[in-house]
Amino acid sequence: MDAANLAMKSSSSSSFFSKTPCLFSSPKPISRAPSFVYTLPSTFRPLVKCIQASFLPSPLNPDSKIPSNSAFTCSAVTSFPSQSHPNAHSDAAASSSAKLKLLISEFQSLIEPIDRVKRLLHYASLLPSMDGSVKTTQNRVPGCTAQVWLHVSSEEGKMRFLVDSDSEITKGFCACLVWLLDGAAPDEVLALKTEDLNALNAVGLNGKGSASRVNTWHNVLVSMQKRTRAVVAERDGKQRSELFPSLVVTADGIQPKGSYAEAQARFLFPDESRVQELVNELKEKKIGVVAHFYMDPEVQGVLTAAQKFWPHIHISDSLVMADSAVNMAKSGCQFITVLGVDFMSENVRAILDQAGFPEVGVYRMSDEHIGCSLAEAASSPSYMDYLTTASVSSPSLHVVYINTSLETKAYSHELVPTITCTSSNVVQTILQAFAEVPDLKVWYGPDTYMGSNIMELFSQMSVMTDEEISEIHPLHNRMSIKSLLPRLHYFQDGTCIVHHLFGHEVVGKINEMYSDAFLTAHFEVPGEMFSLAMEAKKRGMGVVGSTQNILDFIKQRVQDALNRNIDEHLQFVLGTESGMITSIVATVRKLLGSADPSSGGAKVSVEIVFPVSSESVTRTSTSSSLDQTFGEMRDSLKVNVIPGVASGEGCSLHGGCASCPYMKGSLLDLTIKKCSEEIAKAENIGQEMFSKWLNAYLHIFLLFIVH
């Protein structure tokens, strides 16, 4: 196998998570039939009569209109012939599922797309306008290209919905949803799933290729259901779950909500004198700094501010750190400081050597081991047993996650041909490998959750059309995806201790409180969170991928909002390590600050939600033992709240993840003022650090690291 060639081809593919279109909601091709003069079948006429009757002027006063703040329902006046529609209720109140079947039948009977559009426009014309006082930012439905407003209330145990939009076709969608659900019991509203509407997408209700309209159809339903839960909870006097902490970013500033957010926000605006001290030291010593998104918020805050004065500072995901270090070396930096765990320092050293800069010193900020739960899992005896099993099955390829040591990569290649992947290109890497080598067996590791998510993703692809699959990878179809599933293996005992916490409790709370928010998730999260994010992705409301994919997604959605030039509040659930907040806030503030003030004065606010609980912070003044543990840090930071629980795990089982202890522990005692002194005494990651195996196998790593 030409592994280097495989790596090169895989890397040339665009990132699956950030570049490919929506996976599971693309309309199927419409089979066109000869046009004809359409007459609505008699069995469908009650549907139209019902909708028309609901919106006609009051029969008691022909000149009157239904009040704009009135709810309406078709269920009270709809009656379906039981012999034609056995699933419909025999009484006047038809179920939502029966109505949906009628709606699907109606649109299936309209062969020409233009006829379906006309029907939607007709229903839009019947939808009463909503009073302007109800068209607030709080009532906006998130994720819709057009503006959609939704008001939800309860009347005698039934749900009532008012919807309006500035798009006529969108209003047609809303009219259909209101007809389905207005007047229904809460349980009936919550029972309807977005996939139940797929039959309407399949017959081209939204027009071929119009993914944004599919998103609208689904997002309005999700908002209806979220607000139904809130109305029911209030009606029953139930106490709703406490909101997660968050940071609200506007053009005017930042507003933290909750103690955890306050602790994060303290570091976003560092002291200017400290920033200048760091810049002076870096310039004098010609030091470049590469840091990971998950590093200490204090250090990230200072580094982000220093970037304005010293360009050789870069905060990114792990592989880009090494690429940035090469650029810094080309620009004259004599030293590179790596703020991250050990495998990141090793990557930087290896890539600099390969690029021809062995003389550039690479420094890690501690003389102690800076570990990673995934890297340690890959060096365990059980992982070696896993690779031994792979070695006796040919042809085999070991796809190893970049979050592992160079020693692991070297030893792995001794047993099985090995290629390195990142969270953003792992899907393309595996698909490319299966496409090039017949009967290949792929052994992925060490991240168990990522392996499980890859398997689930391919399982979902196996029921997609060949056209949809080819958009993800041009060399695959449904048959090839089905054939690769039994030949894909993943390690069963490796997790990131940070992303492990995004499990059942967190997913339940997100479903309850944030189902209509934008949802971001790292590819390392457990299956429940992965499925939730993938469902949101189908509606244009989510992203699954690397830290950079997450940042790019947020950036694009904020830019889209600015382009619409309307008042809007965007809410993002951050499904990864909270250290990402520094880069997210910097990116969002830059976008909001660049908005043209003469464009009309639209106000866009961005809320970043942390899935953590109050247990995910340590109050340093609570006990003498904590004072001793955090005393020096508290004195230097002058704060009483530190991200991370007192026991050191950095996460809360009740709320989710706060921070990665591996990323934080090594830099808690770092002071910007003594940067050069720290570098002078820190361990230099040079060639002498590695044992003899490095010289023998370094060229292998350089071939297998996928850019």
XYZ file of C-alpha atoms in Angstrom:
707
model
C 0.000 0.000 0.000
C 1.268 3.441 -0.870
C 0.321 5.071 2.436
C 1.885 8.411 1.549
C -0.161 8.605 -1.639
C -3.240 7.639 0.319
C -2.597 10.380 2.831
C -2.128 12.950 0.088
C -5.347 12.018 -1.679
C -7.283 11.973 1.569
C -6.014 15.392 2.563
C -7.098 16.915 -0.708
C -10.730 16.125 0.073
C -12.705 18.903 1.664
C -13.631 18.583 5.305
C -16.721 16.436 5.561
C -18.158 18.360 8.448
C -17.626 21.880 7.210
C -17.983 21.665 3.424
C -20.568 19.065 2.492
C -24.251 19.932 2.152
C -26.927 18.779 4.544
C -26.832 14.991 4.593
C -30.236 13.632 5.289
C -32.836 16.152 4.157
C -32.023 16.607 0.469
C -35.196 16.169 -1.591
C -35.273 13.107 -3.818
C -35.600 13.667 -7.584
C -39.184 14.247 -8.674
C -40.493 11.993 -11.403
C -42.210 14.278 -13.846
C -45.444 13.242 -15.559
C -47.322 14.918 -18.412
C -49.061 18.027 -17.217
C -52.821 18.004 -16.865
C -55.633 20.144 -15.546
C -55.734 19.330 -11.875
C -58.971 18.741 -9.998
C -58.690 18.172 -6.263
C -60.024 14.696 -5.403
C -63.195 14.774 -3.371
C -61.543 12.991 -0.454
C -59.057 15.870 -0.114
C -61.552 18.702 -0.356
C -62.294 18.762 3.401
C -58.649 19.700 3.955
C -58.903 22.820 1.814
C -62.360 23.669 3.061
C -61.120 23.371 6.619
C -58.216 25.729 6.049
C -60.352 28.158 4.099
C -63.088 28.106 6.725
C -60.617 28.803 9.475
C -59.436 32.016 7.860
C -62.594 33.384 6.221
C -64.321 36.451 7.663
C -66.670 35.711 10.508
C -70.002 34.413 9.200
C -71.721 36.608 11.748
C -70.125 39.727 10.284
C -68.879 39.415 6.673
C -66.782 42.567 6.989
C -64.912 41.404 10.066
C -61.583 39.595 10.081
C -60.303 37.055 12.551
C -58.403 39.048 15.196
C -54.651 38.992 14.676
C -54.115 37.703 18.202
C -56.629 34.851 17.850
C -55.552 31.251 17.666
C -57.303 28.988 15.218
C -57.871 25.302 14.636
C -59.083 23.084 11.840
C -59.787 20.143 14.077
C -63.136 21.509 15.176
C -64.543 21.664 11.650
C -62.726 18.835 9.887
C -64.434 15.537 9.220
C -62.936 12.765 7.120
C -64.930 9.924 5.562
C -63.995 6.914 7.643
C -64.270 4.552 4.712
C -61.671 6.519 2.738
C -59.390 7.346 5.648
C -59.444 4.546 8.218
C -56.686 6.206 10.268
C -58.659 9.368 10.813
C -60.919 9.803 13.802
C -64.580 9.262 13.110
C -65.442 12.336 15.117
C -64.780 15.955 14.231
C -61.334 16.132 15.808
C -58.812 14.351 13.583
C -55.396 13.440 14.973
C -52.296 15.206 13.802
C -50.978 11.984 12.292
C -54.189 11.588 10.273
C -53.971 15.175 9.119
C -50.341 14.673 8.114
C -51.303 11.689 5.950
C -53.932 13.814 4.234
C -51.457 16.623 3.714
C -48.904 14.243 2.205
C -51.585 12.756 -0.064
C -52.651 16.181 -1.200
C -49.165 17.288 -2.212
C -48.357 13.911 -3.758
C -51.336 14.417 -6.039
C -49.816 17.658 -7.324
C -47.359 16.389 -9.918
C -45.875 19.672 -11.105
C -43.628 21.581 -8.644
C -45.269 24.849 -9.673
C -48.631 23.473 -8.539
C -47.234 22.676 -5.104
C -45.794 26.166 -4.833
C -49.140 27.656 -5.832
C -50.887 25.594 -3.175
C -48.430 26.842 -0.538
C -48.955 30.434 -1.647
C -52.714 29.910 -1.431
C -52.417 28.669 2.144
C -50.120 31.596 2.920
C -52.796 34.008 1.744
C -55.224 32.471 4.225
C -52.898 32.793 7.218
C -53.896 35.868 9.257
C -51.248 38.492 9.858
C -49.742 38.686 13.310
C -49.977 41.848 15.355
C -46.718 43.801 15.265
C -46.414 43.763 19.054
C -45.944 39.976 18.912
C -43.234 40.131 16.262
C -40.392 40.390 18.730
C -36.858 39.047 18.643
C -37.824 36.645 21.439
C -40.582 35.186 19.237
C -38.296 34.676 16.235
C -37.757 31.086 15.110
C -33.976 30.475 14.959
C -32.346 29.015 11.883
C -34.767 30.288 9.251
C -33.456 32.347 6.355
C -36.742 34.259 6.305
C -38.073 35.905 9.433
C -40.582 33.675 11.208
C -42.428 34.638 14.382
C -44.124 32.108 16.636
C -46.464 32.711 19.576
C -47.537 29.722 21.670
C -50.232 29.531 24.330
C -52.505 26.981 25.970
C -56.304 26.943 26.108
C -58.279 24.310 27.993
C -55.397 21.862 27.787
C -54.885 22.346 24.051
C -51.978 24.087 22.363
C -52.616 27.209 20.288
C -50.148 28.543 17.734
C -49.858 31.866 15.950
C -47.231 32.042 13.199
C -46.253 34.650 10.645
C -43.370 35.248 8.246
C -42.064 37.864 5.853
C -41.816 35.138 3.167
C -44.987 33.982 1.425
C -43.750 30.424 0.824
C -42.607 30.174 4.428
C -46.060 31.341 5.502
C -47.460 28.462 3.478
C -45.314 26.028 5.452
C -46.449 27.640 8.678
C -50.109 27.375 7.657
C -49.651 23.626 7.135
C -47.950 23.173 10.515
C -50.596 25.225 12.279
C -53.319 23.149 10.622
C -51.576 19.989 11.842
C -50.962 21.027 15.444
C -53.164 23.920 16.533
C -55.726 22.618 18.994
C -53.772 19.417 19.653
C -52.860 18.109 23.083
C -49.266 18.796 24.212
C -48.309 15.124 23.979
C -49.519 15.063 20.379
C -47.447 18.128 19.528
C -44.342 16.624 21.113
C -44.872 13.249 19.433
C -44.412 14.636 15.915
C -40.816 14.271 14.684
C -39.006 16.201 11.998
C -38.456 12.965 10.087
C -42.241 12.495 9.967
C -42.245 15.432 7.565
C -39.706 13.826 5.222
C -42.418 12.418 2.976
C -43.352 15.980 2.128
C -39.728 16.737 1.312
C -39.520 13.600 -0.819
C -42.384 14.669 -3.075
C -40.729 18.018 -3.618
C -42.987 20.186 -1.497
C -40.107 22.559 -0.993
C -38.819 22.544 -4.544
C -35.828 20.551 -5.694
C -32.580 21.547 -4.030
C -34.120 24.051 -1.651
C -32.518 22.905 1.581
C -33.257 26.202 3.328
C -36.987 25.609 2.955
C -36.636 22.123 4.412
C -34.794 23.716 7.333
C -37.660 26.157 7.857
C -40.223 23.358 7.817
C -38.270 21.491 10.507
C -37.106 24.435 12.618
C -40.609 25.842 13.079
C -41.725 22.442 14.383
C -38.784 22.243 16.801
C -39.605 25.725 18.138
C -43.269 24.789 18.516
C -42.255 21.806 20.608
C -39.744 23.663 22.769
C -42.273 26.351 23.613
C -44.959 23.735 24.212
C -42.746 22.204 26.908
C -42.324 25.612 28.528
C -46.061 26.396 28.458
C -46.930 23.013 29.958
C -44.296 23.362 32.685
C -45.627 26.797 33.608
C -49.231 25.584 33.535
C -48.440 22.663 35.814
C -46.329 24.756 38.163
C -43.234 22.667 37.496
C -39.844 24.209 38.096
C -37.827 24.195 34.900
C -34.170 23.260 34.865
C -31.667 25.968 35.648
C -30.154 27.489 32.540
C -26.558 26.764 31.666
C -24.131 29.674 32.122
C -23.492 31.752 29.014
C -21.734 34.773 27.560
C -23.738 37.254 25.479
C -21.603 39.163 22.974
C -22.808 42.374 21.327
C -21.144 45.197 19.458
C -21.134 47.130 22.741
C -19.563 44.534 24.985
C -19.949 41.214 26.798
C -22.508 40.161 29.390
C -21.758 37.011 31.430
C -24.644 35.008 32.878
C -23.716 32.759 35.781
C -20.598 32.421 37.932
C -18.816 30.149 35.489
C -19.311 32.629 32.649
C -18.133 35.426 34.904
C -14.936 33.495 35.617
C -14.352 33.024 31.898
C -15.138 36.654 31.066
C -12.586 38.025 33.526
C -9.758 36.951 31.247
C -11.125 38.316 27.963
C -9.837 41.837 28.640
C -6.336 41.509 30.123
C -4.292 44.298 31.594
C -2.623 46.222 28.772
C 0.655 46.552 30.638
C 0.947 42.766 30.953
C 0.204 42.372 27.263
C 2.911 44.857 26.353
C 5.420 43.123 28.632
C 4.786 39.854 26.832
C 5.073 41.473 23.406
C 8.381 43.079 24.328
C 9.803 39.742 25.519
C 8.635 37.874 22.424
C 10.037 40.476 20.067
C 13.396 40.675 21.857
C 13.894 36.904 21.953
C 12.239 36.262 18.550
C 9.825 33.797 20.093
C 6.769 32.461 18.327
C 3.871 31.058 20.338
C 1.459 28.345 19.230
C -1.379 27.488 21.611
C -4.343 25.163 21.536
C -7.950 26.354 21.751
C -8.301 24.580 25.112
C -5.545 26.407 26.996
C -6.085 28.539 30.104
C -8.503 31.422 29.462
C -6.100 33.766 31.257
C -3.217 32.903 28.944
C -5.448 32.896 25.862
C -6.796 36.323 26.768
C -3.308 37.788 26.971
C -2.145 36.032 23.803
C -5.201 37.171 21.836
C -4.581 40.777 22.842
C -0.857 40.458 22.051
C -1.575 39.237 18.506
C -2.289 42.827 17.485
C 1.344 43.758 18.208
C 3.222 40.507 17.511
C 1.909 38.448 14.584
C 3.809 35.309 15.546
C 1.147 34.128 17.980
C -1.390 31.572 16.849
C -4.223 29.794 18.668
C -5.725 26.847 16.808
C -6.368 23.112 16.795
C -3.448 20.719 17.155
C -2.275 20.144 13.570
C -2.532 23.793 12.527
C -0.271 24.614 15.470
C 2.582 22.802 13.711
C 1.888 24.464 10.360
C 1.861 27.861 12.061
C 5.189 27.102 13.719
C 6.731 26.507 10.291
C 5.448 29.883 9.089
C 6.924 31.538 12.179
C 10.295 29.904 11.526
C 10.200 31.153 7.933
C 9.555 34.656 9.282
C 12.653 34.570 11.482
C 11.483 33.222 14.836
C 14.324 31.407 16.584
C 12.185 29.723 19.249
C 8.689 28.253 19.320
C 6.791 27.925 22.590
C 4.057 25.270 22.497
C 1.170 25.781 24.893
C -0.497 22.394 24.887
C 0.008 18.762 25.843
C 3.085 16.744 24.926
C 1.912 15.239 21.632
C 1.376 18.783 20.323
C 4.968 19.711 21.128
C 6.144 16.546 19.404
C 4.109 17.341 16.300
C 5.618 20.818 16.124
C 9.141 19.434 16.503
C 8.627 16.792 13.802
C 7.038 19.171 11.287
C 9.744 21.815 11.805
C 12.441 19.202 11.205
C 10.721 18.005 8.054
C 10.386 21.597 6.823
C 14.130 22.169 7.234
C 14.234 24.093 10.534
C 16.010 21.757 12.983
C 17.842 24.723 14.503
C 14.611 26.353 15.727
C 14.102 25.491 19.394
C 10.744 24.050 20.448
C 9.816 24.486 24.102
C 7.132 23.031 26.302
C 6.237 25.009 29.398
C 6.854 22.309 31.982
C 9.623 19.837 32.713
C 6.970 17.350 33.828
C 4.900 15.072 31.609
C 1.836 16.837 30.153
C -0.463 13.994 29.295
C -3.768 13.376 27.528
C -6.270 10.624 28.274
C -6.458 9.646 24.598
C -2.684 9.604 24.143
C -2.338 7.463 27.243
C -5.054 5.064 26.049
C -3.091 4.533 22.821
C 0.029 3.542 24.762
C -1.794 1.029 26.964
C -1.315 -2.764 26.746
C -4.915 -3.163 25.549
C -4.202 -0.914 22.562
C -1.147 -2.951 21.700
C -3.332 -6.071 21.815
C -5.790 -4.307 19.503
C -3.013 -3.624 17.001
C -1.712 -7.152 17.287
C -5.147 -8.407 16.252
C -5.083 -6.002 13.312
C -1.633 -7.213 12.252
C -2.817 -10.759 11.566
C -5.618 -9.592 9.279
C -4.537 -8.516 5.811
C -4.888 -6.100 4.152
C -5.217 -3.796 7.162
C -4.708 -0.087 7.771
C -4.409 1.534 11.174
C -5.954 5.021 11.195
C -4.635 6.672 14.344
C -5.963 9.920 15.786
C -3.434 12.730 15.892
C -3.989 13.034 19.661
C -1.327 10.387 20.274
C 2.417 10.437 20.817
C 5.021 10.016 18.083
C 6.248 6.934 19.887
C 2.778 5.389 19.582
C 2.648 6.207 15.893
C 6.091 4.695 15.336
C 5.395 1.499 17.233
C 1.982 1.145 15.572
C 3.544 1.279 12.126
C 5.838 -1.569 13.097
C 2.728 -3.731 13.509
C 0.243 -2.317 10.972
C 0.574 0.269 8.167
C -0.447 3.464 9.953
C -1.828 6.813 8.836
C -2.618 9.780 11.049
C -5.937 11.628 10.885
C -7.557 14.627 12.537
C -11.149 15.070 13.669
C -11.874 17.191 10.599
C -10.614 14.724 7.978
C -11.091 11.297 9.576
C -14.221 10.536 7.527
C -12.551 11.398 4.232
C -9.395 9.520 5.244
C -11.283 6.297 5.929
C -13.493 6.584 2.844
C -10.465 7.206 0.641
C -8.693 4.176 2.076
C -11.667 1.894 1.453
C -11.999 3.251 -2.088
C -8.370 2.538 -3.002
C -7.722 -0.898 -1.510
C -10.161 -3.761 -2.215
C -11.201 -5.736 0.886
C -9.255 -3.369 3.162
C -9.865 -3.607 6.889
C -9.569 -0.317 8.772
C -8.668 -0.218 12.461
C -9.373 3.189 13.997
C -8.204 4.337 17.427
C -7.890 5.269 20.163
C -11.031 7.443 20.589
C -13.944 5.087 21.237
C -16.641 7.729 20.892
C -15.243 8.988 17.611
C -15.032 5.434 16.303
C -18.627 4.754 17.314
C -19.759 8.014 15.716
C -17.965 7.149 12.474
C -19.724 3.783 12.437
C -23.098 5.435 13.037
C -22.424 7.990 10.326
C -21.593 5.312 7.773
C -24.698 3.371 8.818
C -26.803 6.439 8.058
C -25.019 6.870 4.740
C -25.879 3.270 3.802
C -29.547 4.246 3.370
C -28.863 7.438 1.444
C -29.121 7.701 -2.329
C -26.023 7.199 -4.477
C -26.206 10.865 -5.467
C -26.155 11.998 -1.832
C -23.260 9.678 -1.011
C -21.224 10.874 -3.992
C -21.453 14.431 -2.657
C -19.619 13.213 0.448
C -17.106 11.080 -1.449
C -17.215 10.653 -5.246
C -15.825 7.086 -5.202
C -18.583 5.649 -3.031
C -22.197 4.591 -3.387
C -24.738 2.770 -1.249
C -23.313 -0.659 -2.101
C -19.732 0.300 -1.233
C -20.771 1.904 2.066
C -22.679 -1.235 3.065
C -19.676 -3.393 2.180
C -17.227 -1.351 4.280
C -19.269 -1.418 7.502
C -18.231 -4.949 8.609
C -14.602 -4.136 7.748
C -14.400 -1.040 9.966
C -13.169 -1.600 13.529
C -12.569 0.844 16.363
C -10.852 0.627 19.762
C -13.284 0.060 22.636
C -11.447 1.607 25.577
C -10.283 5.145 24.839
C -12.050 8.408 25.710
C -11.343 12.084 26.144
C -12.233 12.777 29.761
C -13.585 16.180 28.714
C -15.965 15.095 25.974
C -16.999 12.003 27.955
C -19.115 14.282 30.140
C -21.425 15.271 27.263
C -23.647 12.312 28.014
C -27.237 11.560 28.985
C -27.818 14.327 31.531
C -26.379 17.061 29.345
C -28.295 15.860 26.285
C -31.538 15.781 28.261
C -31.090 19.352 29.421
C -30.170 20.554 25.932
C -33.306 18.877 24.571
C -35.432 20.578 27.173
C -33.920 24.052 27.217
C -31.935 24.547 23.993
C -33.516 22.385 21.284
C -33.925 25.377 18.955
C -30.416 26.759 19.507
C -27.437 26.230 17.225
C -25.693 23.116 18.485
C -21.961 22.495 18.111
C -20.270 19.222 19.013
C -16.762 17.897 18.744
C -16.438 14.546 16.985
C -15.169 13.073 20.278
C -18.500 13.418 22.126
C -20.597 10.380 23.153
C -23.207 8.983 20.784
C -26.215 10.761 22.317
C -24.635 14.174 21.859
C -23.409 13.194 18.394
C -26.922 12.167 17.294
C -28.402 15.362 18.701
C -25.880 17.498 16.844
C -26.331 15.557 13.607
C -30.100 16.065 13.823
C -29.494 19.786 14.282
C -27.059 19.713 11.351
C -29.790 18.336 9.106
C -31.816 21.459 9.899
C -28.895 23.785 9.275
C -28.666 24.328 13.038
C -25.610 22.313 13.964
C -22.065 21.219 13.230
C -20.056 18.138 14.178
C -16.314 18.205 13.695
C -13.060 19.657 14.929
C -12.543 22.760 17.023
C -11.805 24.703 13.834
C -14.995 23.386 12.222
C -16.936 24.656 15.240
C -15.322 28.088 15.072
C -15.948 28.336 11.322
C -19.601 27.351 11.784
C -20.201 30.049 14.384
C -18.391 32.610 12.261
C -20.510 31.792 9.198
C -23.822 31.948 11.069
C -22.940 35.305 12.596
C -21.939 36.657 9.196
C -25.223 35.396 7.722
C -27.119 37.262 10.425
C -25.209 40.462 9.731
C -25.944 40.102 6.015
C -29.687 39.850 6.750
C -29.428 43.209 8.552
C -32.249 42.558 11.019
C -32.325 42.445 14.795
C -31.377 38.920 15.771
C -30.220 36.901 18.771
C -28.105 33.826 17.963
C -27.641 31.161 20.614
C -24.871 28.550 20.316
C -24.415 25.563 22.630
C -20.677 24.899 22.901
C -20.308 21.126 22.763
C -16.592 21.000 23.476
C -13.979 22.236 25.948
C -14.806 25.674 27.311
C -11.375 27.067 26.452
C -12.786 27.651 22.960
C -14.605 30.702 24.293
C -11.625 33.049 23.949
C -11.249 32.508 20.205
C -15.014 32.491 19.677
C -15.508 35.803 21.450
C -12.589 37.392 19.595
C -14.002 36.219 16.246
C -17.561 37.314 17.014
C -16.501 40.724 18.328
C -14.463 41.325 15.200
C -17.456 40.482 12.994
C -19.887 42.606 14.988
C -17.419 45.478 15.034
C -16.997 45.330 11.261
C -20.720 45.795 10.568
C -21.495 48.908 8.558
C -23.140 51.411 10.958
C -24.911 53.041 8.012
C -26.648 49.795 7.020
C -29.694 50.447 9.163
C -28.606 49.849 12.719
C -29.721 46.221 13.073
C -28.606 44.716 16.394
C -27.150 41.215 16.385
C -26.300 39.533 19.679
C -24.523 36.193 20.060
C -24.922 33.983 23.121
C -22.393 31.208 23.805
C -23.831 28.599 26.176
C -21.537 26.448 28.353
C -22.985 23.007 29.176
C -21.589 23.123 32.718
C -23.116 23.408 36.159
C -22.263 25.378 39.268
C -20.244 22.369 40.442
C -17.842 23.021 37.571
C -16.159 25.945 39.310
C -13.987 26.114 42.373
C -14.443 28.946 44.827
C -10.972 29.505 46.223
C -12.069 30.970 49.521
C -14.237 28.036 50.663
C -11.627 26.163 52.676
C -8.086 26.336 53.909
C -7.072 23.383 51.728
C -8.335 25.170 48.650
C -6.567 28.317 49.751
C -3.351 26.375 49.918
C -3.913 24.688 46.555
C -4.923 27.790 44.644
C -3.421 30.484 46.822
C -0.662 31.753 44.531
C -2.893 31.655 41.492
C -5.720 33.456 43.298
C -3.371 36.180 44.457
C -2.065 36.788 40.945
C -5.488 36.649 39.260
C -7.422 38.392 42.059
C -10.505 36.183 41.518
C -12.451 33.856 43.785
C -13.786 31.556 41.045
C -11.567 29.207 39.056
C -12.870 26.999 36.208
C -12.606 23.352 37.242
C -13.877 21.399 40.234
C -11.892 21.210 43.441
C -10.986 17.537 43.029
C -9.160 18.339 39.811
C -11.176 16.430 37.235
C -12.177 19.693 35.576
C -15.736 18.525 34.878
C -19.067 18.084 36.595
C -21.078 14.908 36.287
C -24.248 16.931 36.765
C -23.669 19.594 34.157
C -21.017 18.653 31.667
C -17.461 19.679 31.091
C -15.694 22.716 32.445
C -12.128 22.328 31.280
C -9.378 19.874 30.473
C -7.018 19.480 33.444
C -4.160 18.395 31.158
C -4.424 21.645 29.207
C -4.730 23.811 32.297
C -2.459 22.372 34.948
C 0.865 23.074 33.272
C 0.269 26.804 32.888
C -1.452 27.866 36.084
C 1.811 29.268 37.450
C 2.849 30.952 34.197
C 3.393 34.693 34.534
C 3.640 36.778 31.408
C 6.234 39.032 32.958
C 8.715 36.159 33.255
C 8.067 34.628 29.864
C 11.705 34.567 28.787
C 12.799 33.094 32.115
C 10.229 30.322 31.781
C 11.472 29.521 28.278
C 15.062 29.524 29.466
C 14.385 26.904 32.124
C 11.740 24.898 30.216
C 12.621 21.660 28.497
C 13.702 22.004 24.881
C 11.978 19.449 22.659
C 14.995 18.774 20.448
C 16.307 15.757 18.594
C 18.192 14.611 21.682
C 14.880 14.175 23.503
C 13.941 11.214 21.367
C 15.437 7.767 21.590
C 16.946 5.926 18.660
C 13.579 4.904 17.264
C 12.808 8.497 16.265
C 15.599 8.736 13.728
C 14.521 5.419 12.247
C 10.859 6.281 11.954
C 10.545 10.060 11.811
C 10.202 9.998 8.029
C 7.229 7.645 8.423
C 5.333 10.100 10.618
C 5.924 12.904 8.182
C 4.387 10.819 5.406
C 1.370 9.872 7.462
C 0.371 13.169 9.059
C -2.603 14.285 6.982
C -2.792 18.017 6.351
